[in-house]
PDB file of C-alpha atoms in Angstrom:
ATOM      1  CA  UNK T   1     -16.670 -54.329 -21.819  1.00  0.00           C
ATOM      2  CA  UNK T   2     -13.579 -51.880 -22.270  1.00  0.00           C
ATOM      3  CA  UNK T   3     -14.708 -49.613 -19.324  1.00  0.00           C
ATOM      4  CA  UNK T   4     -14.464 -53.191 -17.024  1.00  0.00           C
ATOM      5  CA  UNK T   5     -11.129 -53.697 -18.430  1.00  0.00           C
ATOM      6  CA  UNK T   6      -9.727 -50.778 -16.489  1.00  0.00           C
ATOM      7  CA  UNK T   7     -10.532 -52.141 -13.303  1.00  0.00           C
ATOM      8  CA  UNK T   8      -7.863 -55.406 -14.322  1.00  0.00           C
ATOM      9  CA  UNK T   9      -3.784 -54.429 -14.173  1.00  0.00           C
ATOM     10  CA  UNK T  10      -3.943 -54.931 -18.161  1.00  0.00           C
ATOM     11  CA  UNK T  11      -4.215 -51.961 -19.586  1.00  0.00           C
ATOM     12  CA  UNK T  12      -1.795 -49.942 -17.218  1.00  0.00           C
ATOM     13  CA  UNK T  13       0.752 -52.749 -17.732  1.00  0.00           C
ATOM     14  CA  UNK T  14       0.293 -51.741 -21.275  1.00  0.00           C
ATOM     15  CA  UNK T  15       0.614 -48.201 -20.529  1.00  0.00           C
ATOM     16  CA  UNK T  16       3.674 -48.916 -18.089  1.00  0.00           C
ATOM     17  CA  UNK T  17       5.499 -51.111 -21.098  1.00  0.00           C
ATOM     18  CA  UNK T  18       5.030 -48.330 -23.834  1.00  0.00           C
ATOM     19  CA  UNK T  19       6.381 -45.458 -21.192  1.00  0.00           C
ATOM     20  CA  UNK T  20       9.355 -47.878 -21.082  1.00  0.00           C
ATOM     21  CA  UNK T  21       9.755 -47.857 -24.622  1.00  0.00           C
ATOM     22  CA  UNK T  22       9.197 -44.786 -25.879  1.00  0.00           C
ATOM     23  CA  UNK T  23      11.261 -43.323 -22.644  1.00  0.00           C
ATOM     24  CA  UNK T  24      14.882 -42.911 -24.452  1.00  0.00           C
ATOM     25  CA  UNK T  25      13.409 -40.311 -26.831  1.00  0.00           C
ATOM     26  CA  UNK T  26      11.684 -38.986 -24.039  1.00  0.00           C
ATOM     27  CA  UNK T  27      15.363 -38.480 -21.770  1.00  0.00           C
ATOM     28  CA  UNK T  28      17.294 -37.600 -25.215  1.00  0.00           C
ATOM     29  CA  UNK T  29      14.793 -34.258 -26.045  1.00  0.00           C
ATOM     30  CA  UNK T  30      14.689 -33.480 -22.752  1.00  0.00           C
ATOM     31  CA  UNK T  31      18.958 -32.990 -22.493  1.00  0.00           C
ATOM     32  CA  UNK T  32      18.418 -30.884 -26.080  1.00  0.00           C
ATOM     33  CA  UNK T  33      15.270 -28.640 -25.045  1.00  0.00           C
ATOM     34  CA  UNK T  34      13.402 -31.181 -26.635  1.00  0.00           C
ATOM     35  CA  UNK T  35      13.993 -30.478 -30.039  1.00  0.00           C
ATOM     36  CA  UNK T  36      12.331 -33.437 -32.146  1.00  0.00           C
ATOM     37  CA  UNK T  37       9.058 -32.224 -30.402  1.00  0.00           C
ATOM     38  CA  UNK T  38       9.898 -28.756 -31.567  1.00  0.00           C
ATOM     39  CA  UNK T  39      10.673 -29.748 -35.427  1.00  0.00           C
ATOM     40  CA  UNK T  40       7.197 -31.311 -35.507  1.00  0.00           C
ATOM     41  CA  UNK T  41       5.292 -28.819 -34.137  1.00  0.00           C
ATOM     42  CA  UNK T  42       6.962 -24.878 -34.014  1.00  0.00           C
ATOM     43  CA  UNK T  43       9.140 -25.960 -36.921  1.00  0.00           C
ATOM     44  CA  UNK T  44       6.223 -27.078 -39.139  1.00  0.00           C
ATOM     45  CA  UNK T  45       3.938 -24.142 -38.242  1.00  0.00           C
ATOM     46  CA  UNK T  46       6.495 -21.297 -38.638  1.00  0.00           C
ATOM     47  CA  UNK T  47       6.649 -22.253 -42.592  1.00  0.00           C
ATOM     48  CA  UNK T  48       3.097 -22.281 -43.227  1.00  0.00           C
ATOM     49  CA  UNK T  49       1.627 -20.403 -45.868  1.00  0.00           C
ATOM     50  CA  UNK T  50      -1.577 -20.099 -47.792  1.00  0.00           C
ATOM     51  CA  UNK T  51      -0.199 -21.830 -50.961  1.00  0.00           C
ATOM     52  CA  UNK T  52      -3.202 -23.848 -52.934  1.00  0.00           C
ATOM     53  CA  UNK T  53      -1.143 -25.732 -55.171  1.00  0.00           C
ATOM     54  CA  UNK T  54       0.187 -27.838 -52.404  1.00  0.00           C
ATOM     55  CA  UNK T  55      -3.374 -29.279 -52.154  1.00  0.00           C
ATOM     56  CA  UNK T  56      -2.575 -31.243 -55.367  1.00  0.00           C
ATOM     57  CA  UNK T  57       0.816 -32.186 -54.509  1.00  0.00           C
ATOM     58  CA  UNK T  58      -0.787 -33.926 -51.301  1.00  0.00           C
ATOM     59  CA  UNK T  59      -3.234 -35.537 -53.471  1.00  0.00           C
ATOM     60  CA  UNK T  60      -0.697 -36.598 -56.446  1.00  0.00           C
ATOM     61  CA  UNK T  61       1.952 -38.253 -54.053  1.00  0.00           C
ATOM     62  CA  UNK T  62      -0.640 -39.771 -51.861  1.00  0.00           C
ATOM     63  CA  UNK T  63      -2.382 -41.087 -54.821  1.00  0.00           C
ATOM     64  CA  UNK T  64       0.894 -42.276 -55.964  1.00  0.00           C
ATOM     65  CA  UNK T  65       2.540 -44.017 -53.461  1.00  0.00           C
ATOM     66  CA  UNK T  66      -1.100 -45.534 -52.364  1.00  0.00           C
ATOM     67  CA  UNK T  67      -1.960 -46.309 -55.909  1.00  0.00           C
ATOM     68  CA  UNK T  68      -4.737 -43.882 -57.376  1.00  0.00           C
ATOM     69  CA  UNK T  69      -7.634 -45.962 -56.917  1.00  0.00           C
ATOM     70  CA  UNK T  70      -7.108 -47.815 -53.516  1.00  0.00           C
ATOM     71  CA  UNK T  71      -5.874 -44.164 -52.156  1.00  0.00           C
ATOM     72  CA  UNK T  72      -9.482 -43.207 -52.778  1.00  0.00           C
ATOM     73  CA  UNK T  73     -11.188 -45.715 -51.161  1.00  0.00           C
ATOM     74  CA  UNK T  74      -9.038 -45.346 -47.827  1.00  0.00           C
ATOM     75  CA  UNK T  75      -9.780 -41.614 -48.334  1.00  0.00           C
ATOM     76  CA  UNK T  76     -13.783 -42.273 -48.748  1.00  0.00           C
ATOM     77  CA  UNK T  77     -13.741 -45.418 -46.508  1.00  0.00           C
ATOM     78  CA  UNK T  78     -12.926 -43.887 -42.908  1.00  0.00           C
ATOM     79  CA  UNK T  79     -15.991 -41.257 -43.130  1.00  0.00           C
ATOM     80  CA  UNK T  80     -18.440 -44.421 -43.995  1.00  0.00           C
ATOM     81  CA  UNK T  81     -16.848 -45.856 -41.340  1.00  0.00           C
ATOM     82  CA  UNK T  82     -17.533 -42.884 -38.724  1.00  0.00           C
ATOM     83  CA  UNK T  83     -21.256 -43.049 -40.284  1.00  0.00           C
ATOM     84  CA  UNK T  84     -21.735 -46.367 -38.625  1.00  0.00           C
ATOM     85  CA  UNK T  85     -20.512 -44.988 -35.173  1.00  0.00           C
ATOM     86  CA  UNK T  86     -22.522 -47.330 -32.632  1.00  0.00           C
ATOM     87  CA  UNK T  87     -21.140 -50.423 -34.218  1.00  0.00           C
ATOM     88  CA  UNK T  88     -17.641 -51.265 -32.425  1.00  0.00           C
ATOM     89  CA  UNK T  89     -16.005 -52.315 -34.982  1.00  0.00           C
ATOM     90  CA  UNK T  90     -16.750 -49.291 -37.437  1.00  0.00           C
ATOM     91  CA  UNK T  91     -15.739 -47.286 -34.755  1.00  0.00           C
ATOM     92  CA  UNK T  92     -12.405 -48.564 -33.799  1.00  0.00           C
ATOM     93  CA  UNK T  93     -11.845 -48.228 -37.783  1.00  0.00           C
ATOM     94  CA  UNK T  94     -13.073 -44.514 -38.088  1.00  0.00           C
ATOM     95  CA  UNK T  95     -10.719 -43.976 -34.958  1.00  0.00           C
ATOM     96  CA  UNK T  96      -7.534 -45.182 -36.363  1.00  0.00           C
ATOM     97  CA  UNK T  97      -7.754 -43.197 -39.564  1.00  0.00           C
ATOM     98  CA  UNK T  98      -9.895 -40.304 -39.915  1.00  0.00           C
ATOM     99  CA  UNK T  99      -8.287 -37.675 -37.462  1.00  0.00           C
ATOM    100  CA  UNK T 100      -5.343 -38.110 -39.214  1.00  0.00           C
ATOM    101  CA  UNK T 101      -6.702 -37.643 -42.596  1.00  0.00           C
ATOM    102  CA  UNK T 102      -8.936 -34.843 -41.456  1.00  0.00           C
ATOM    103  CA  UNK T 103      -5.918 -33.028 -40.079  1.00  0.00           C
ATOM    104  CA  UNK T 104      -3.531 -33.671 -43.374  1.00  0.00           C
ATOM    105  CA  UNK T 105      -6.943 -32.397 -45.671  1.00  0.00           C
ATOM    106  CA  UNK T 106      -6.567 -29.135 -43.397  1.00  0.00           C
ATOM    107  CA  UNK T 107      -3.072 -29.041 -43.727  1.00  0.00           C
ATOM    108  CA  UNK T 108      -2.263 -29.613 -47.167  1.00  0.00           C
ATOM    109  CA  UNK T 109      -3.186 -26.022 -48.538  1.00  0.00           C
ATOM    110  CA  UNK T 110      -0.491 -24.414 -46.134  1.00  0.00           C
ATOM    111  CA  UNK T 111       1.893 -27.030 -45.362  1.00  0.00           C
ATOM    112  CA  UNK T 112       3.518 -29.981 -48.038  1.00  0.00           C
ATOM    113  CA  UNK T 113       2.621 -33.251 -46.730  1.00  0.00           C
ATOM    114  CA  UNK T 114       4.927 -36.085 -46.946  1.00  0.00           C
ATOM    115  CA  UNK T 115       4.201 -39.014 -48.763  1.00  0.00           C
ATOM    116  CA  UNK T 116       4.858 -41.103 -45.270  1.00  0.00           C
ATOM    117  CA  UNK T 117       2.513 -39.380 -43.200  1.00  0.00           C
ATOM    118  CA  UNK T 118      -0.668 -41.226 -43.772  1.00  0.00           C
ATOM    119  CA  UNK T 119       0.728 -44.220 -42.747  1.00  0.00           C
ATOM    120  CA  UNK T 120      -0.423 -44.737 -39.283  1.00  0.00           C
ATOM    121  CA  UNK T 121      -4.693 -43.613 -40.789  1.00  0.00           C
ATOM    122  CA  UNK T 122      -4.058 -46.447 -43.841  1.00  0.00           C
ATOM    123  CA  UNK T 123      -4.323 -49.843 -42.119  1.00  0.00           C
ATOM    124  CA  UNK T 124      -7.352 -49.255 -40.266  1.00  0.00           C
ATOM    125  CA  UNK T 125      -8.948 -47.506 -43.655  1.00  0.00           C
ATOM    126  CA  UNK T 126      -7.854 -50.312 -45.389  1.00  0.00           C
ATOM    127  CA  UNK T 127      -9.868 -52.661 -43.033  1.00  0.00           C
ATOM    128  CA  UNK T 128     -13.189 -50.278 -43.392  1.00  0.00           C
ATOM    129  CA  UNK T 129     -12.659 -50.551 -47.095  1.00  0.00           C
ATOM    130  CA  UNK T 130     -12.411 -54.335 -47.055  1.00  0.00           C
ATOM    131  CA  UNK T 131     -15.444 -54.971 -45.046  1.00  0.00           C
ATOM    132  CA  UNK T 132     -17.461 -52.190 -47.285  1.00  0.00           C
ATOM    133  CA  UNK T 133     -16.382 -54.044 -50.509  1.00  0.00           C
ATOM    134  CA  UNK T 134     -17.682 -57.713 -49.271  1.00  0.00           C
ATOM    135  CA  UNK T 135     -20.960 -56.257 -48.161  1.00  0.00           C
ATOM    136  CA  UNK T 136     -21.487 -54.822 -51.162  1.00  0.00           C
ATOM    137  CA  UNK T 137     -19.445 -57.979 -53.274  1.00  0.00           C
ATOM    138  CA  UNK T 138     -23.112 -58.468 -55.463  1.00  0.00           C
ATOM    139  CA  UNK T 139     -22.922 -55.784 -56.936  1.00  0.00           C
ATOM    140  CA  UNK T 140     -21.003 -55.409 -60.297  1.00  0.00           C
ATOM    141  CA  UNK T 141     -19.469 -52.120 -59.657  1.00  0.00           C
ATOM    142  CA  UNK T 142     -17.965 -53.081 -56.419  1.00  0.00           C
ATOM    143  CA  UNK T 143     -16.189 -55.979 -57.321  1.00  0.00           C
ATOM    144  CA  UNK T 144     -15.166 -54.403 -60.657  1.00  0.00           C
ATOM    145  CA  UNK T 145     -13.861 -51.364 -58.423  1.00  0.00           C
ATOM    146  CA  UNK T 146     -12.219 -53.976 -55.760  1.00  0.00           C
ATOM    147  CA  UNK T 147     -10.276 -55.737 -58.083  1.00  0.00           C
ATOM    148  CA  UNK T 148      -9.047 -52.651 -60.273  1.00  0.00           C
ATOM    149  CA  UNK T 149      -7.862 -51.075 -56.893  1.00  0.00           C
ATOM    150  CA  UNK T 150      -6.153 -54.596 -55.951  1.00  0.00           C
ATOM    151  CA  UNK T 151      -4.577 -54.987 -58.705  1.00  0.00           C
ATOM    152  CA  UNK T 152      -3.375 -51.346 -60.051  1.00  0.00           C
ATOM    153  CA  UNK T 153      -1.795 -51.528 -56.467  1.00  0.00           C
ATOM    154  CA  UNK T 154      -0.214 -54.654 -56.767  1.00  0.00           C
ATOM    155  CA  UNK T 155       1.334 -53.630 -60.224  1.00  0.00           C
ATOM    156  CA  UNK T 156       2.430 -50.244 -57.974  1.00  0.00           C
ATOM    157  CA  UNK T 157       4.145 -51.869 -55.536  1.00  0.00           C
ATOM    158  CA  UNK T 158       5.770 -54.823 -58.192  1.00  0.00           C
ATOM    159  CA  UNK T 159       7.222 -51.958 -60.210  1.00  0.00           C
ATOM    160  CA  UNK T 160       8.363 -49.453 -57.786  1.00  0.00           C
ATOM    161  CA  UNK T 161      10.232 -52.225 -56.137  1.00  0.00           C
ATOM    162  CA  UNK T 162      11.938 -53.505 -59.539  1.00  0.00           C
ATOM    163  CA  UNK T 163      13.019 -49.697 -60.865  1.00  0.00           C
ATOM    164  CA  UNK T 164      16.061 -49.472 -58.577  1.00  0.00           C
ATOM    165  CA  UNK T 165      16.834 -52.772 -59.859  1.00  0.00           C
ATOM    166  CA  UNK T 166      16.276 -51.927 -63.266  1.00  0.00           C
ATOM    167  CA  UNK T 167      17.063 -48.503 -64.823  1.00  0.00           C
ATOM    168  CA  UNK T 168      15.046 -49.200 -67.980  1.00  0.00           C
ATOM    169  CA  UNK T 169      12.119 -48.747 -66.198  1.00  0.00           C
ATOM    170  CA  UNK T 170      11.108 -44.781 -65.987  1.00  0.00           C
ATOM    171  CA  UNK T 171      10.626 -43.005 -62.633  1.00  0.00           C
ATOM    172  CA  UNK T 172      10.934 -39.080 -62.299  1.00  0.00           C
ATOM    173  CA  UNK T 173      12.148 -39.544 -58.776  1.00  0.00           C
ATOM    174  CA  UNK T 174      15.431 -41.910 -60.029  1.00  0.00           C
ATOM    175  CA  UNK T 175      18.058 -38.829 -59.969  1.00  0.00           C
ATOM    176  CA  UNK T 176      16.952 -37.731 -56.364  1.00  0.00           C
ATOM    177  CA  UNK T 177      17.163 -40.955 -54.916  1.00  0.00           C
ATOM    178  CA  UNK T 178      18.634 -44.007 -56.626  1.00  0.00           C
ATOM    179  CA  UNK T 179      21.543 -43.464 -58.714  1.00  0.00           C
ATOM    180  CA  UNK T 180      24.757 -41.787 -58.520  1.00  0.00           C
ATOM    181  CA  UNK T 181      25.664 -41.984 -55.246  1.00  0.00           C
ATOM    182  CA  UNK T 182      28.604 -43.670 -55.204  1.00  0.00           C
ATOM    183  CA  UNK T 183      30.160 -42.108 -58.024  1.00  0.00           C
ATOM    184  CA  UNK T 184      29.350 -38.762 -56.559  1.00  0.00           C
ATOM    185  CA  UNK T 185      31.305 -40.350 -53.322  1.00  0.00           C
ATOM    186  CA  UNK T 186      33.619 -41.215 -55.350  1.00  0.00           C
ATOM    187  CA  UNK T 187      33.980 -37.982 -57.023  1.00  0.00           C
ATOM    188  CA  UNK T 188      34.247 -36.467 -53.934  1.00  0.00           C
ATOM    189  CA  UNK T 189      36.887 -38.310 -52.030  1.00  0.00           C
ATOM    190  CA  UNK T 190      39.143 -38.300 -55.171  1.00  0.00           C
ATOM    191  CA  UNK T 191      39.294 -33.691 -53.603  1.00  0.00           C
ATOM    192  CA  UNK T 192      39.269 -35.214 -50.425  1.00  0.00           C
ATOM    193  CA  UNK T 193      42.541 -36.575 -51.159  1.00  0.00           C
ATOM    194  CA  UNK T 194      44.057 -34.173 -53.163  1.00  0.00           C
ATOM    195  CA  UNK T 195      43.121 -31.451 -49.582  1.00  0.00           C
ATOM    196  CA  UNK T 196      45.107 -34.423 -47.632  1.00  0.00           C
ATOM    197  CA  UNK T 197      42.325 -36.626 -47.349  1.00  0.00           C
ATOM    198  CA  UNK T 198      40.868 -34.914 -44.049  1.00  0.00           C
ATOM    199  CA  UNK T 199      38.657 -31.965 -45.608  1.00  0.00           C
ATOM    200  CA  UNK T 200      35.099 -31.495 -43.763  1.00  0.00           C
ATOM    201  CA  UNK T 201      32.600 -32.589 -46.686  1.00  0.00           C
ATOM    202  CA  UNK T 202      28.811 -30.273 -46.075  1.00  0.00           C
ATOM    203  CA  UNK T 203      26.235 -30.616 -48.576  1.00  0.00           C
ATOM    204  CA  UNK T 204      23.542 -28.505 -48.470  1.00  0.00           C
ATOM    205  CA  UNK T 205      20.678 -30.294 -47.682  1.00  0.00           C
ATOM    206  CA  UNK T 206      20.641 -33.130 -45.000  1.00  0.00           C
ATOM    207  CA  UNK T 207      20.355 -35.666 -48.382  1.00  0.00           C
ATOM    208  CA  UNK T 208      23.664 -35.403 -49.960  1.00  0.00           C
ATOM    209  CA  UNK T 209      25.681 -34.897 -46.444  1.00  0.00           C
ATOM    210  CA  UNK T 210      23.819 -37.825 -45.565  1.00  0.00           C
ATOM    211  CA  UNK T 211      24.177 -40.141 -48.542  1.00  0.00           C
ATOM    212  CA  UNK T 212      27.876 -39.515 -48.653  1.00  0.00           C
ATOM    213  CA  UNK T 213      28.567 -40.495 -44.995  1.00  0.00           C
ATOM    214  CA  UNK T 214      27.476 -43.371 -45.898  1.00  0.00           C
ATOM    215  CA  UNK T 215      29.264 -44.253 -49.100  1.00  0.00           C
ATOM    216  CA  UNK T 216      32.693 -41.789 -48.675  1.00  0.00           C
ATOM    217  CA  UNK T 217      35.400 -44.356 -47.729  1.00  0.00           C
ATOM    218  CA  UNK T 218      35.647 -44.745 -43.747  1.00  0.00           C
ATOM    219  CA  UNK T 219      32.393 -42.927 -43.393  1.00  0.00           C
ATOM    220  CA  UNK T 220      33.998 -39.660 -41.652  1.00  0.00           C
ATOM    221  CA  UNK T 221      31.513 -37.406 -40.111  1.00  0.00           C
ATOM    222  CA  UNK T 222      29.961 -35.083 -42.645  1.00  0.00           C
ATOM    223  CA  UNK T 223      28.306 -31.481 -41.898  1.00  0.00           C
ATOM    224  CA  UNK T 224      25.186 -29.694 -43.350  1.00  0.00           C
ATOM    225  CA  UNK T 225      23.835 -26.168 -43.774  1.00  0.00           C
ATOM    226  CA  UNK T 226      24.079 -25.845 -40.331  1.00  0.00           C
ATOM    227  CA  UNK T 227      27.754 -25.050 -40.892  1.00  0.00           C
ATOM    228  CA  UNK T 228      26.437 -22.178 -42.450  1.00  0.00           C
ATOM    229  CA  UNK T 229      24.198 -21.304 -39.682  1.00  0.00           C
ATOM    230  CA  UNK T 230      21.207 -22.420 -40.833  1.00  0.00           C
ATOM    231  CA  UNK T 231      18.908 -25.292 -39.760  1.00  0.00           C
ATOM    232  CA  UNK T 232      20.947 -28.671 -40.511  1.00  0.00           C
ATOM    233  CA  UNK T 233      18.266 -30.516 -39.047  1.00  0.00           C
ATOM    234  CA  UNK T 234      20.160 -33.819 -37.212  1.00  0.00           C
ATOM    235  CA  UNK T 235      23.473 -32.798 -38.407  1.00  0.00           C
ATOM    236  CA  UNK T 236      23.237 -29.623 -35.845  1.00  0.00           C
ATOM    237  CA  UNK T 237      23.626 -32.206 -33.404  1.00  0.00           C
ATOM    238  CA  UNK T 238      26.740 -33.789 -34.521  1.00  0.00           C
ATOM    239  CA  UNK T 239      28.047 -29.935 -35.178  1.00  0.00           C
ATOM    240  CA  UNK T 240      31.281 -28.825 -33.374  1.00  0.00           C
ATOM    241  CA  UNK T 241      32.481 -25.250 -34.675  1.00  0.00           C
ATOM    242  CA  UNK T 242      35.236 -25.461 -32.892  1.00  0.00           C
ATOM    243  CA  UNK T 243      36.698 -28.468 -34.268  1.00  0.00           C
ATOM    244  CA  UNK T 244      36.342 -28.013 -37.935  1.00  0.00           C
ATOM    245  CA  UNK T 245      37.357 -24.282 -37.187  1.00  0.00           C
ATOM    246  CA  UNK T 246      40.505 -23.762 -39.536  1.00  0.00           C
ATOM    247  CA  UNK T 247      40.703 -26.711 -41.884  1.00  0.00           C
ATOM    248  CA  UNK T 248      39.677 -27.345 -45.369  1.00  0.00           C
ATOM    249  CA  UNK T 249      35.681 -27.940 -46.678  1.00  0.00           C
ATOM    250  CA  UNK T 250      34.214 -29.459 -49.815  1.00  0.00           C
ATOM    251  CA  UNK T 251      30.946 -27.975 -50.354  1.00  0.00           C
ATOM    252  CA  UNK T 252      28.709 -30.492 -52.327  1.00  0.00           C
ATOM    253  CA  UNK T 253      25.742 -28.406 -53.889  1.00  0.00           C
ATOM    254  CA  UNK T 254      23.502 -30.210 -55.889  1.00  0.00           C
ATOM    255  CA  UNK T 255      21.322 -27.801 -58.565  1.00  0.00           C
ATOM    256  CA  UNK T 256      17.803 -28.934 -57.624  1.00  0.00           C
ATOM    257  CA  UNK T 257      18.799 -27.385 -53.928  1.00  0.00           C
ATOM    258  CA  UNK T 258      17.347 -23.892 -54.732  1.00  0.00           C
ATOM    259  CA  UNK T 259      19.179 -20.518 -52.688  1.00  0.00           C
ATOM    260  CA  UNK T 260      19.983 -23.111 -49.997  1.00  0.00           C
ATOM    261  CA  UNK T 261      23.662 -22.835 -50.531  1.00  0.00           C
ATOM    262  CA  UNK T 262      24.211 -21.378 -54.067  1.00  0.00           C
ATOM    263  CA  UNK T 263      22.345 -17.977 -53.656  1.00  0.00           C
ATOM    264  CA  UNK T 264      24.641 -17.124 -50.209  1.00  0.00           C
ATOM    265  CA  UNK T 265      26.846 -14.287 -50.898  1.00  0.00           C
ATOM    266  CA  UNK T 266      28.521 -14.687 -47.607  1.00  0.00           C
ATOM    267  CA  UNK T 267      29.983 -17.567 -48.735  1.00  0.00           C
ATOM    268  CA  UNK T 268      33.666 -17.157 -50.737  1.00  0.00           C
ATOM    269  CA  UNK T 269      35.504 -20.691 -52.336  1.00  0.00           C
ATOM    270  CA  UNK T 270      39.472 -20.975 -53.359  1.00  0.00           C
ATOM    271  CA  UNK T 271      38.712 -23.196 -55.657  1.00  0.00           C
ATOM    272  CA  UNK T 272      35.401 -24.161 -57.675  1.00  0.00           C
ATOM    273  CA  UNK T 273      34.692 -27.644 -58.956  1.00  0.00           C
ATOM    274  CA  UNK T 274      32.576 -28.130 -62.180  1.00  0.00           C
ATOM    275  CA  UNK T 275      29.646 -29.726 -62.051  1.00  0.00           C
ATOM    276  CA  UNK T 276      29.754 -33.090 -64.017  1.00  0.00           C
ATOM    277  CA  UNK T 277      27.396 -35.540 -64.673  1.00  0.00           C
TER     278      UNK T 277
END
């Protein structure tokens, strides 16, 4: 049935429509020698190393943004999926998920895998998983199983959408990602101001230079390490040496940013700021 689809202008109008799409990324790496293909492929393998504890931070933020128990079922469910090749459905399933959880398995002992990349393998797990639970449904320890991963994922997702709402509820991640923000903006533009309110703010990691472009008043263009000459991921493409040459810089360093900025003995201030919480 799929083989006699080709022969009908379907599937190549499909084709055609996503070239359209996915063309502007396409025509924007190709002016910059294609450098988001780079990051995600030279960039990722020139920083691996045998390193085995990685394995359980892949499994611990998986399991935790998933929700322990449903994570291992889409884990489990695409390879009982791929068992039941010949059936179309099972296939399409085992298809959609299990190369990409095969190659983040391989990749977690030399590489630290983001919590977002098994996105694209979990919807089609998730189906496998569904249909595996209601043929088994009579028996005790599936629905038992079902309903614990259901609902220990439900509870997940409730409370990791109240804690930015509510800082009484404990997450180890708040600091990094939540709170502060705007007073560190604030913080930040009360120097800017006392420079003459145009100093270049850098932090040294794409997260603070980020966060504070957002929240400094007027949202001026903030820099990253790669004022420093080292890789400022999409900041090096907003970079300009020759305009910032000569004027004043605030140099946000955060102390969770290990020897990205701190450790550089290149690197001489006027005047240093004391941390504060």
């Amino acid at each position: 049935r799929g083989r006699r689809l080709l022969a009908t202008p379907w599937p190549w109008l499909g084709v055609a429509l996503a070239a359209a799409v996915f063309s502007p990324v396409l025509l924007w790496n190709a002016e910059r020698h294609w450098v988001s293909f780079l990051f995600q492929s030279e960039g990722r393998t020139s920083t691996f190393g045998f390193r085995p504890v990685l394995v359980g931070r892949f499994v611990g933020l998986q399991a935790g943004m998933v929700s322990p128990l449903l994570w291992l079922a889409v884990m489990a469910s695409p390879f009982l999926a791929a068992r039941r090749w010949r059936e179309p459905s099972w296939r399409a399933a085992a298809i959609f998920s299990l190369p990409l959880i095969l190659v983040m398995m391989a990749v977690s002992p030399f590489h630290w895998v983001k919590g977002n990349w098994g996105a694209p393998a979990y919807p089609a797990a998730l189906m496998a998983f569904a249909a595996l639970a209601l043929e088994g449904w009579e028996r005790a320890w599936v629905r038992r199983f079902t309903w614990a991963a259901g609902g220990l994922a439900a509870f997940s997702t409730v409370y990791v959408h109240l804690m930015p709402l509510v800082p009484a509820l404990p997450f180890p991640a708040r600091d990094e990602m939540f709170a502060g923000w705007r007073q560190l903006a604030g913080r930040v533009e009360a120097e800017r101001q006392a420079l003459g309110g145009d100093a270049v703010v850098v932090g040294c990691t794409y997260k603070p230079a980020a966060e504070l472009q957002f929240y400094l008043p007027g949202r001026p263009a903030t820099q990253s390490s790669g004022i420093f000459g080292q890789n400022g991921l999409q900041f090096d493409e907003w970079l300009d040496p020759a305009a910032l040459r000569g004027k004043d810089a605030i140099l946000v360093v955060d102390g969770r940013e290990k020897d990205v900025c701190g450790a550089r003995e290149d690197l001489t201030f006027d005047h240093v700021i004391p941390r504060s919480r």
